[in-house]
Short mmCIF file of N, CA and C in Angstrom, two decimals:
data_model
loop_
_atom_site.label_atom_id
_atom_site.label_comp_id
_atom_site.label_asym_id
_atom_site.label_seq_id
_atom_site.Cartn_x
_atom_site.Cartn_y
_atom_site.Cartn_z
N UNK A 12 43.56 -10.11 28.42
CA UNK A 12 42.32 -9.10 28.47
C UNK A 12 41.94 -9.37 30.07
N UNK A 13 41.49 -8.27 30.68
CA UNK A 13 40.93 -8.74 32.03
C UNK A 13 39.42 -8.90 32.20
N UNK A 14 38.74 -9.70 33.01
CA UNK A 14 38.02 -9.62 33.30
C UNK A 14 36.89 -8.97 33.40
N UNK A 15 37.16 -7.91 33.88
CA UNK A 15 35.63 -6.49 33.21
C UNK A 15 35.90 -6.17 32.09
N UNK A 16 37.26 -6.31 31.22
CA UNK A 16 36.94 -5.66 29.87
C UNK A 16 36.44 -7.05 29.28
N UNK A 17 36.06 -7.93 29.02
CA UNK A 17 35.20 -8.78 28.42
C UNK A 17 33.28 -9.29 28.90
N UNK A 18 33.57 -9.02 30.00
CA UNK A 18 32.13 -8.69 30.86
C UNK A 18 31.61 -7.23 29.59
N UNK A 19 32.35 -6.16 29.52
CA UNK A 19 31.93 -5.39 28.99
C UNK A 19 31.88 -5.44 27.96
N UNK A 20 32.43 -6.38 27.43
CA UNK A 20 32.45 -6.45 25.61
C UNK A 20 31.55 -7.43 25.67
N UNK A 21 30.99 -8.38 26.16
CA UNK A 21 29.31 -9.34 26.16
C UNK A 21 28.40 -8.22 26.33
N UNK A 22 28.03 -7.41 27.35
CA UNK A 22 26.97 -6.45 27.89
C UNK A 22 26.90 -5.57 26.84
N UNK A 23 27.95 -4.65 25.88
CA UNK A 23 27.59 -3.76 25.06
C UNK A 23 26.67 -4.54 23.96
N UNK A 24 26.56 -5.10 23.13
CA UNK A 24 26.01 -5.57 22.19
C UNK A 24 24.45 -5.23 22.75
N UNK A 25 24.29 -5.97 23.79
CA UNK A 25 23.18 -6.04 24.61
C UNK A 25 22.16 -4.73 24.98
N UNK A 26 22.93 -3.27 25.36
CA UNK A 26 23.22 -2.24 25.97
C UNK A 26 22.89 -1.57 24.32
N UNK A 27 23.19 -1.81 23.27
CA UNK A 27 23.36 -1.39 22.61
C UNK A 27 21.81 -1.59 21.72
N UNK A 28 21.46 -2.60 21.82
CA UNK A 28 20.03 -3.13 21.44
C UNK A 28 18.63 -2.63 22.21
N UNK A 29 19.04 -2.84 23.82
CA UNK A 29 18.20 -1.72 24.57
C UNK A 29 18.09 -0.11 24.22
N UNK A 30 19.10 0.17 23.83
CA UNK A 30 19.04 1.31 23.38
C UNK A 30 18.38 2.09 22.10
N UNK A 31 18.15 0.95 21.26
CA UNK A 31 17.89 1.17 19.75
C UNK A 31 15.92 0.90 20.07
N UNK A 32 15.57 0.65 20.96
CA UNK A 32 14.23 0.30 20.98
C UNK A 32 14.07 -1.32 21.12
N UNK A 33 14.75 -1.96 20.98
CA UNK A 33 15.15 -3.51 20.25
C UNK A 33 13.44 -4.39 21.40
N UNK A 34 12.50 -4.45 20.32
CA UNK A 34 11.91 -5.76 21.30
C UNK A 34 11.39 -6.54 20.80
N UNK A 35 10.98 -8.06 21.70
CA UNK A 35 11.06 -9.08 21.56
C UNK A 35 10.38 -9.87 20.20
N UNK A 36 9.91 -9.63 19.21
CA UNK A 36 9.01 -9.98 18.49
C UNK A 36 7.17 -11.09 18.73
N UNK A 37 8.27 -11.32 19.71
CA UNK A 37 6.81 -13.03 20.82
C UNK A 37 6.79 -12.31 22.54
N UNK A 38 7.59 -10.85 22.63
CA UNK A 38 7.72 -10.81 23.82
C UNK A 38 5.79 -10.17 24.50
N UNK A 39 6.17 -9.33 25.62
CA UNK A 39 4.95 -8.72 26.11
C UNK A 39 4.75 -7.79 25.05
N UNK A 40 3.92 -7.10 24.46
CA UNK A 40 3.40 -6.53 23.42
C UNK A 40 4.29 -6.25 22.17
N UNK A 41 4.87 -7.42 21.47
CA UNK A 41 5.43 -7.65 20.39
C UNK A 41 4.00 -8.10 19.36
N UNK A 42 4.93 -7.58 17.99
CA UNK A 42 4.00 -7.73 17.14
C UNK A 42 3.60 -9.40 16.47
N UNK A 43 4.48 -10.34 17.27
CA UNK A 43 4.30 -11.61 16.70
C UNK A 43 3.17 -11.95 17.83
N UNK A 44 3.39 -11.57 19.30
CA UNK A 44 1.81 -11.84 20.17
C UNK A 44 0.78 -11.32 19.49
N UNK A 45 0.81 -10.00 18.76
CA UNK A 45 -0.09 -9.37 18.59
C UNK A 45 -1.28 -9.43 17.46
N UNK A 46 -0.03 -11.02 16.55
CA UNK A 46 -0.48 -11.05 14.78
C UNK A 46 -1.08 -12.36 15.55
N UNK A 47 -0.21 -13.39 15.79
CA UNK A 47 -0.34 -14.25 16.35
C UNK A 47 -2.05 -14.58 16.81
N UNK A 48 -2.97 -15.22 15.61
CA UNK A 48 -4.39 -16.03 15.08
C UNK A 48 -5.02 -14.41 14.92
N UNK A 49 -4.60 -13.09 14.55
CA UNK A 49 -5.78 -12.10 15.27
C UNK A 49 -6.08 -11.69 13.13
N UNK A 50 -5.00 -12.58 12.55
CA UNK A 50 -5.38 -12.18 10.77
C UNK A 50 -5.93 -13.15 10.18
N UNK A 51 -6.93 -12.34 9.40
CA UNK A 51 -8.09 -13.12 8.27
C UNK A 51 -7.44 -12.65 6.82
N UNK A 52 -6.60 -13.83 6.44
CA UNK A 52 -5.99 -13.60 5.20
C UNK A 52 -7.14 -13.54 4.01
N UNK A 53 -7.38 -13.09 3.63
CA UNK A 53 -7.83 -12.93 2.55
C UNK A 53 -7.75 -14.46 1.16
N UNK A 54 -9.41 -15.21 0.90
CA UNK A 54 -9.48 -16.41 0.15
C UNK A 54 -8.24 -16.03 -0.91
N UNK A 55 -7.84 -17.60 -0.72
CA UNK A 55 -7.17 -18.23 -2.19
C UNK A 55 -7.84 -17.97 -3.53
N UNK A 56 -6.78 -17.87 -5.06
CA UNK A 56 -8.12 -17.56 -5.67
C UNK A 56 -7.14 -18.68 -7.17
N UNK A 57 -6.08 -19.01 -6.80
CA UNK A 57 -5.70 -19.82 -7.92
C UNK A 57 -4.14 -20.37 -6.57
N UNK A 58 -4.11 -21.71 -7.72
CA UNK A 58 -3.12 -21.89 -6.42
C UNK A 58 -1.99 -22.18 -6.17
N UNK A 59 -1.18 -20.26 -6.67
CA UNK A 59 -0.41 -19.82 -6.11
C UNK A 59 -0.77 -19.07 -4.68
N UNK A 60 -1.80 -18.32 -4.91
CA UNK A 60 -2.07 -17.97 -3.08
C UNK A 60 -2.59 -19.12 -2.85
N UNK A 61 -3.02 -19.73 -3.36
CA UNK A 61 -3.84 -20.99 -2.22
C UNK A 61 -2.56 -21.60 -0.87
N UNK A 62 -1.17 -21.92 -1.58
CA UNK A 62 0.12 -22.23 -1.18
C UNK A 62 0.79 -20.47 -0.79
N UNK A 63 0.59 -19.84 -0.72
CA UNK A 63 0.75 -18.64 -0.16
C UNK A 63 0.00 -18.54 1.71
N UNK A 64 -1.16 -18.09 0.73
CA UNK A 64 -2.14 -18.24 2.24
C UNK A 64 -2.00 -19.68 3.12
N UNK A 65 -1.63 -20.57 2.88
CA UNK A 65 -1.33 -22.26 3.89
C UNK A 65 -0.31 -21.38 4.49
N UNK A 66 0.87 -20.88 4.20
CA UNK A 66 1.63 -20.94 4.41
C UNK A 66 1.92 -19.43 5.25
N UNK A 67 1.20 -18.69 5.18
CA UNK A 67 1.11 -17.68 6.40
C UNK A 67 0.11 -17.64 6.98
N UNK A 68 -0.79 -19.08 6.81
CA UNK A 68 -1.82 -18.94 8.25
C UNK A 68 -0.93 -19.83 9.06
N UNK A 69 -0.20 -21.17 8.70
CA UNK A 69 0.60 -22.04 9.14
C UNK A 69 1.46 -21.29 10.47
N UNK A 70 1.96 -19.63 10.15
CA UNK A 70 3.15 -18.86 10.58
C UNK A 70 2.28 -18.07 11.62
N UNK A 71 1.14 -17.67 11.02
CA UNK A 71 0.52 -16.69 12.31
C UNK A 71 -0.97 -17.36 12.73
N UNK A 72 -1.24 -18.32 12.34
CA UNK A 72 -2.58 -18.95 12.71
C UNK A 72 -4.07 -18.24 12.20
N UNK A 73 -4.78 -19.24 12.13
CA UNK A 73 -5.63 -18.94 11.92
C UNK A 73 -7.05 -17.90 12.87
N UNK A 74 -7.16 -17.04 12.47
CA UNK A 74 -7.79 -16.13 12.97
C UNK A 74 -9.74 -16.90 13.69
N UNK A 75 -9.91 -17.00 14.41
CA UNK A 75 -11.64 -16.98 15.26
C UNK A 75 -11.66 -15.64 15.30
N UNK A 76 -11.53 -15.16 15.99
CA UNK A 76 -12.24 -13.63 15.47
C UNK A 76 -10.90 -12.57 15.44
N UNK A 77 -11.14 -12.18 14.48
CA UNK A 77 -9.79 -11.97 13.43
C UNK A 77 -9.97 -10.35 14.03
N UNK A 78 -8.64 -9.48 14.00
CA UNK A 78 -8.62 -7.72 14.41
C UNK A 78 -7.84 -6.98 13.36
N UNK A 79 -7.54 -8.02 12.38
CA UNK A 79 -7.21 -7.71 11.04
C UNK A 79 -7.16 -8.61 9.92
N UNK A 80 -7.18 -8.22 8.42
CA UNK A 80 -7.25 -8.50 7.79
C UNK A 80 -6.86 -8.49 6.53
N UNK A 81 -5.90 -9.54 5.60
CA UNK A 81 -4.02 -9.31 4.75
C UNK A 81 -4.62 -9.71 3.45
N UNK A 82 -4.56 -8.36 3.24
CA UNK A 82 -4.69 -8.76 1.01
C UNK A 82 -3.53 -9.08 0.53
N UNK A 83 -3.79 -10.15 -0.15
CA UNK A 83 -2.51 -10.51 -1.01
C UNK A 83 -2.51 -10.66 -2.43
N UNK A 84 -1.92 -10.42 -2.89
CA UNK A 84 -1.98 -10.20 -4.46
C UNK A 84 -0.50 -10.66 -5.44
N UNK A 85 -0.33 -11.95 -5.43
CA UNK A 85 0.23 -12.73 -6.40
C UNK A 85 0.66 -12.50 -8.26
N UNK A 86 2.09 -12.37 -8.47
CA UNK A 86 2.27 -12.16 -9.38
C UNK A 86 3.17 -13.23 -9.73
N UNK A 87 3.29 -13.49 -10.67
CA UNK A 87 4.67 -14.68 -10.95
C UNK A 87 4.99 -14.50 -12.52
N UNK A 88 5.92 -14.95 -12.85
CA UNK A 88 6.41 -15.32 -14.48
C UNK A 88 7.85 -16.31 -14.55
N UNK A 89 7.87 -16.52 -15.46
CA UNK A 89 8.90 -17.72 -15.64
C UNK A 89 9.60 -16.84 -16.88
N UNK A 90 10.91 -17.65 -16.69
CA UNK A 90 12.37 -16.78 -17.57
C UNK A 90 13.09 -18.01 -17.85
N UNK A 91 12.98 -18.40 -19.48
CA UNK A 91 14.38 -19.21 -19.49
C UNK A 91 15.84 -19.10 -19.48
N UNK A 92 16.27 -19.63 -19.27
CA UNK A 92 17.52 -19.40 -18.30
C UNK A 92 18.77 -20.44 -19.57
N UNK A 93 19.02 -21.52 -19.98
CA UNK A 93 19.88 -22.31 -20.04
C UNK A 93 19.76 -22.79 -21.57
N UNK A 94 19.53 -22.65 -22.56
CA UNK A 94 19.33 -23.12 -24.17
C UNK A 94 20.16 -24.10 -24.61
N UNK A 95 20.29 -25.16 -24.72
CA UNK A 95 21.53 -25.90 -25.41
C UNK A 95 21.37 -25.87 -27.10
N UNK A 96 21.68 -26.57 -27.60
CA UNK A 96 22.44 -26.00 -28.69
C UNK A 96 21.67 -27.05 -29.60
N UNK A 97 20.20 -27.54 -29.61
CA UNK A 97 19.39 -28.03 -30.19
C UNK A 97 18.11 -26.70 -29.81
N UNK A 98 18.16 -25.65 -29.22
CA UNK A 98 17.14 -24.49 -29.05
C UNK A 98 16.19 -25.18 -28.08
N UNK A 99 16.52 -26.25 -26.98
CA UNK A 99 15.61 -26.26 -26.05
C UNK A 99 16.07 -25.83 -24.77
N UNK A 100 15.22 -25.11 -24.00
CA UNK A 100 15.30 -24.42 -22.97
C UNK A 100 15.40 -25.78 -21.95
N UNK A 101 16.28 -25.44 -21.41
CA UNK A 101 17.17 -26.49 -19.94
C UNK A 101 17.39 -26.03 -18.59
N UNK A 102 16.28 -24.74 -18.34
CA UNK A 102 16.48 -24.07 -17.13
C UNK A 102 15.97 -23.03 -17.07
N UNK A 103 14.71 -22.76 -15.68
CA UNK A 103 14.17 -22.00 -15.89
C UNK A 103 13.60 -21.47 -14.65
N UNK A 104 13.65 -19.67 -14.37
CA UNK A 104 13.80 -19.22 -13.30
C UNK A 104 12.39 -18.84 -13.36
N UNK A 105 11.06 -19.42 -11.55
CA UNK A 105 10.46 -18.53 -11.47
C UNK A 105 10.68 -17.63 -10.57
N UNK A 106 10.03 -16.54 -11.06
CA UNK A 106 9.72 -15.21 -10.28
C UNK A 106 8.50 -14.70 -9.69
N UNK A 107 8.43 -14.32 -8.33
CA UNK A 107 7.05 -13.78 -7.78
C UNK A 107 7.40 -12.64 -7.02
N UNK A 108 6.23 -11.92 -7.29
CA UNK A 108 6.20 -10.86 -6.79
C UNK A 108 4.94 -10.74 -5.48
N UNK A 109 4.67 -10.44 -4.75
CA UNK A 109 4.02 -10.48 -3.40
C UNK A 109 3.55 -9.07 -3.15
N UNK A 110 2.13 -8.66 -3.49
CA UNK A 110 1.90 -7.24 -2.75
C UNK A 110 0.72 -6.91 -1.69
N UNK A 111 0.78 -7.17 -0.33
CA UNK A 111 0.26 -6.88 0.44
C UNK A 111 0.01 -5.71 1.33
N UNK A 112 -1.28 -6.09 2.22
CA UNK A 112 -1.83 -5.22 2.79
C UNK A 112 -2.38 -5.20 3.92
N UNK A 113 -2.02 -4.62 5.35
CA UNK A 113 -2.62 -5.42 6.50
C UNK A 113 -3.85 -4.22 6.69
N UNK A 114 -4.86 -4.58 6.93
CA UNK A 114 -6.31 -3.48 7.63
C UNK A 114 -6.63 -3.91 8.70
N UNK A 115 -6.83 -2.94 9.75
CA UNK A 115 -7.22 -2.69 10.82
C UNK A 115 -8.91 -2.96 10.86
N UNK A 116 -9.37 -4.43 11.63
CA UNK A 116 -10.73 -4.10 10.88
C UNK A 116 -12.04 -3.14 11.61
N UNK A 117 -11.24 -2.99 13.19
CA UNK A 117 -11.86 -1.77 13.85
C UNK A 117 -12.38 -0.35 13.22
N UNK A 118 -11.18 -0.06 12.77
CA UNK A 118 -10.86 1.20 12.14
C UNK A 118 -10.96 1.43 10.86
N UNK A 119 -10.88 0.52 10.19
CA UNK A 119 -10.76 0.20 8.36
C UNK A 119 -9.62 0.56 8.09
N UNK A 120 -8.30 1.38 8.75
CA UNK A 120 -7.61 1.64 8.25
C UNK A 120 -6.06 0.39 7.77
N UNK A 121 -5.97 1.29 7.23
CA UNK A 121 -3.83 0.02 6.44
C UNK A 121 -2.98 0.37 7.17
N UNK A 122 -3.04 -0.26 8.05
CA UNK A 122 -1.55 -0.73 9.22
C UNK A 122 0.09 -0.69 8.42
N UNK A 123 -0.21 -0.99 7.50
CA UNK A 123 1.37 -1.78 6.60
C UNK A 123 1.03 -1.70 5.12
N UNK A 124 1.61 -1.80 4.51
CA UNK A 124 1.51 -2.57 3.02
C UNK A 124 3.04 -2.34 2.34
N UNK A 125 3.10 -3.09 1.25
CA UNK A 125 4.31 -3.58 0.44
C UNK A 125 4.10 -4.66 -0.10
N UNK A 126 5.44 -4.81 -0.71
CA UNK A 126 5.56 -5.81 -2.40
C UNK A 126 7.01 -6.27 -2.07
N UNK A 127 6.35 -7.41 -1.63
CA UNK A 127 8.07 -8.57 -1.17
C UNK A 127 8.20 -9.30 -3.16
N UNK A 128 9.42 -9.50 -3.18
CA UNK A 128 9.73 -10.17 -4.34
C UNK A 128 11.17 -11.52 -4.60
N UNK A 129 11.02 -12.09 -5.09
CA UNK A 129 12.12 -13.64 -4.71
C UNK A 129 12.00 -14.07 -5.91
N UNK A 130 13.04 -15.77 -6.24
CA UNK A 130 12.70 -16.27 -7.89
C UNK A 130 12.96 -17.43 -6.51
N UNK A 131 12.60 -18.77 -7.90
CA UNK A 131 13.70 -19.96 -7.39
C UNK A 131 13.68 -20.06 -8.73
N UNK A 132 14.24 -21.70 -9.09
CA UNK A 132 14.76 -22.25 -10.52
C UNK A 132 14.39 -23.40 -10.51
N UNK A 133 14.42 -24.19 -11.73
CA UNK A 133 14.16 -25.55 -11.75
C UNK A 133 14.57 -25.97 -13.15
N UNK A 134 14.70 -27.64 -13.06
CA UNK A 134 15.84 -27.89 -14.44
C UNK A 134 14.60 -28.63 -15.20
N UNK A 135 15.12 -28.31 -16.59
CA UNK A 135 14.14 -29.26 -17.52
C UNK A 135 15.03 -30.30 -18.34
N UNK A 136 15.67 -30.56 -17.40
CA UNK A 136 16.70 -31.71 -18.36
C UNK A 136 16.11 -33.34 -18.28
N UNK A 137 15.06 -33.34 -17.81
CA UNK A 137 14.57 -35.03 -17.52
C UNK A 137 13.49 -35.15 -18.84
N UNK A 138 12.02 -36.37 -17.91
CA UNK A 138 11.44 -36.69 -18.31
C UNK A 138 10.38 -35.55 -18.03
N UNK A 139 9.16 -35.37 -18.91
CA UNK A 139 8.46 -34.53 -18.97
C UNK A 139 7.65 -34.34 -17.50
N UNK A 140 7.73 -36.00 -17.12
CA UNK A 140 6.66 -35.62 -15.77
C UNK A 140 8.22 -35.33 -14.46
N UNK A 141 9.69 -35.45 -14.97
CA UNK A 141 10.37 -34.68 -13.56
C UNK A 141 10.70 -33.80 -13.71
N UNK A 142 10.29 -32.81 -15.38
CA UNK A 142 9.84 -31.63 -14.77
C UNK A 142 8.86 -30.62 -14.58
N UNK A 143 7.74 -31.55 -14.77
CA UNK A 143 6.65 -30.97 -14.47
C UNK A 143 6.68 -31.13 -12.95
N UNK A 144 6.85 -32.03 -12.29
CA UNK A 144 7.46 -32.01 -10.52
C UNK A 144 8.49 -31.34 -9.80
N UNK A 145 9.72 -30.65 -10.68
CA UNK A 145 10.43 -30.00 -10.52
C UNK A 145 10.09 -28.73 -10.56
N UNK A 146 8.79 -28.37 -11.25
CA UNK A 146 8.50 -27.20 -11.62
C UNK A 146 7.26 -26.38 -10.48
N UNK A 147 6.24 -27.82 -10.39
CA UNK A 147 5.76 -27.08 -9.29
C UNK A 147 6.40 -27.64 -7.59
N UNK A 148 7.07 -28.13 -7.27
CA UNK A 148 8.28 -27.89 -6.90
C UNK A 148 9.11 -26.70 -5.98
N UNK A 149 9.24 -26.05 -7.48
CA UNK A 149 9.53 -24.54 -7.79
C UNK A 149 8.37 -23.54 -7.22
N UNK A 150 7.18 -23.76 -7.64
CA UNK A 150 6.26 -22.98 -7.41
C UNK A 150 5.84 -23.17 -5.61
N UNK A 151 6.29 -24.47 -5.19
CA UNK A 151 5.77 -24.13 -4.05
C UNK A 151 6.81 -23.19 -2.95
N UNK A 152 8.02 -23.44 -3.42
CA UNK A 152 9.93 -23.00 -2.76
C UNK A 152 9.53 -21.84 -2.96
N UNK A 153 8.76 -21.43 -4.13
CA UNK A 153 8.52 -19.94 -4.03
C UNK A 153 7.98 -19.06 -3.45
N UNK A 154 6.58 -19.70 -2.95
CA UNK A 154 5.42 -19.54 -2.43
C UNK A 154 6.04 -19.27 -0.85
N UNK A 155 6.50 -20.32 0.01
CA UNK A 155 7.12 -20.53 1.09
C UNK A 155 8.29 -19.62 0.94
N UNK A 156 9.13 -19.30 0.35
CA UNK A 156 9.51 -17.86 0.27
C UNK A 156 8.80 -16.86 0.76
N UNK A 157 8.19 -16.54 -0.10
CA UNK A 157 7.51 -14.93 -0.04
C UNK A 157 6.78 -15.58 1.53
N UNK A 158 5.92 -16.13 1.47
CA UNK A 158 5.31 -16.48 2.88
C UNK A 158 6.17 -16.30 3.69
N UNK A 159 7.47 -16.35 3.88
CA UNK A 159 8.44 -15.39 5.20
C UNK A 159 8.48 -13.94 4.69
N UNK A 160 8.91 -14.27 3.64
CA UNK A 160 9.25 -12.72 3.55
C UNK A 160 8.25 -11.38 4.20
N UNK A 161 6.82 -12.05 3.76
CA UNK A 161 5.32 -11.53 4.09
C UNK A 161 5.42 -11.47 5.79
N UNK A 162 5.27 -12.55 6.50
CA UNK A 162 4.97 -12.69 7.98
C UNK A 162 6.34 -11.50 8.31
N UNK A 163 7.79 -11.94 7.62
CA UNK A 163 8.29 -10.72 8.47
C UNK A 163 8.02 -9.16 8.31
N UNK A 164 7.80 -9.02 7.47
CA UNK A 164 7.41 -7.79 6.97
C UNK A 164 6.39 -7.29 8.38
N UNK A 165 5.43 -8.20 8.20
CA UNK A 165 4.81 -7.86 9.35
C UNK A 165 4.97 -7.50 10.46
N UNK A 166 5.56 -8.72 11.09
CA UNK A 166 6.31 -8.57 12.90
C UNK A 166 7.33 -7.55 12.82
N UNK A 167 7.70 -6.78 11.79
CA UNK A 167 8.70 -5.50 11.70
C UNK A 167 8.13 -4.10 11.79
N UNK A 168 6.47 -4.32 11.64
CA UNK A 168 5.75 -3.07 11.24
C UNK A 168 5.32 -2.50 12.38
N UNK A 169 4.69 -1.30 12.80
CA UNK A 169 4.93 -0.75 14.04
C UNK A 169 3.05 -0.68 14.09
N UNK A 170 2.39 -1.47 15.08
CA UNK A 170 1.47 -2.00 14.70
C UNK A 170 0.43 -1.21 15.73
N UNK A 171 -0.97 -0.93 15.84
CA UNK A 171 -1.04 0.11 16.42
C UNK A 171 -1.46 -0.27 18.14
N UNK A 172 -1.29 -0.06 19.65
CA UNK A 172 -1.60 -0.74 20.48
C UNK A 172 -3.21 -0.73 20.82
#
């Protein structure tokens, strides 16, 4: 393969990205820069939403003078998966859904909104203490996953300039 063909193959993905309007999230004018330390997240009202808000604020920063307000609604449920011969549930799935709405504080308009879903699992085969620790860990992991999904969707939003 000639040197010219190799250079063309290396440059082709960059040209495609430039043509589709690709813009780095943390580049000048990117949504990551616009949201950093500019989002006031609604106060949590339970353990799940506390962890979710903490994780979102870790990623976006705490707003001293917010430009946006983020409303969150967390819904979780648990379902048993593995049942042994004695009718004891040995594995659980923890399902979570978060609805979000990002509102511009100046105009009062909702800039973007949506819903994300995910799940985690934990085992209930150990002692009561071990099972409870596994459950709490699964709850924490689920909220981290949901926070990542919400922040990713916010970064992909088309924010007003």
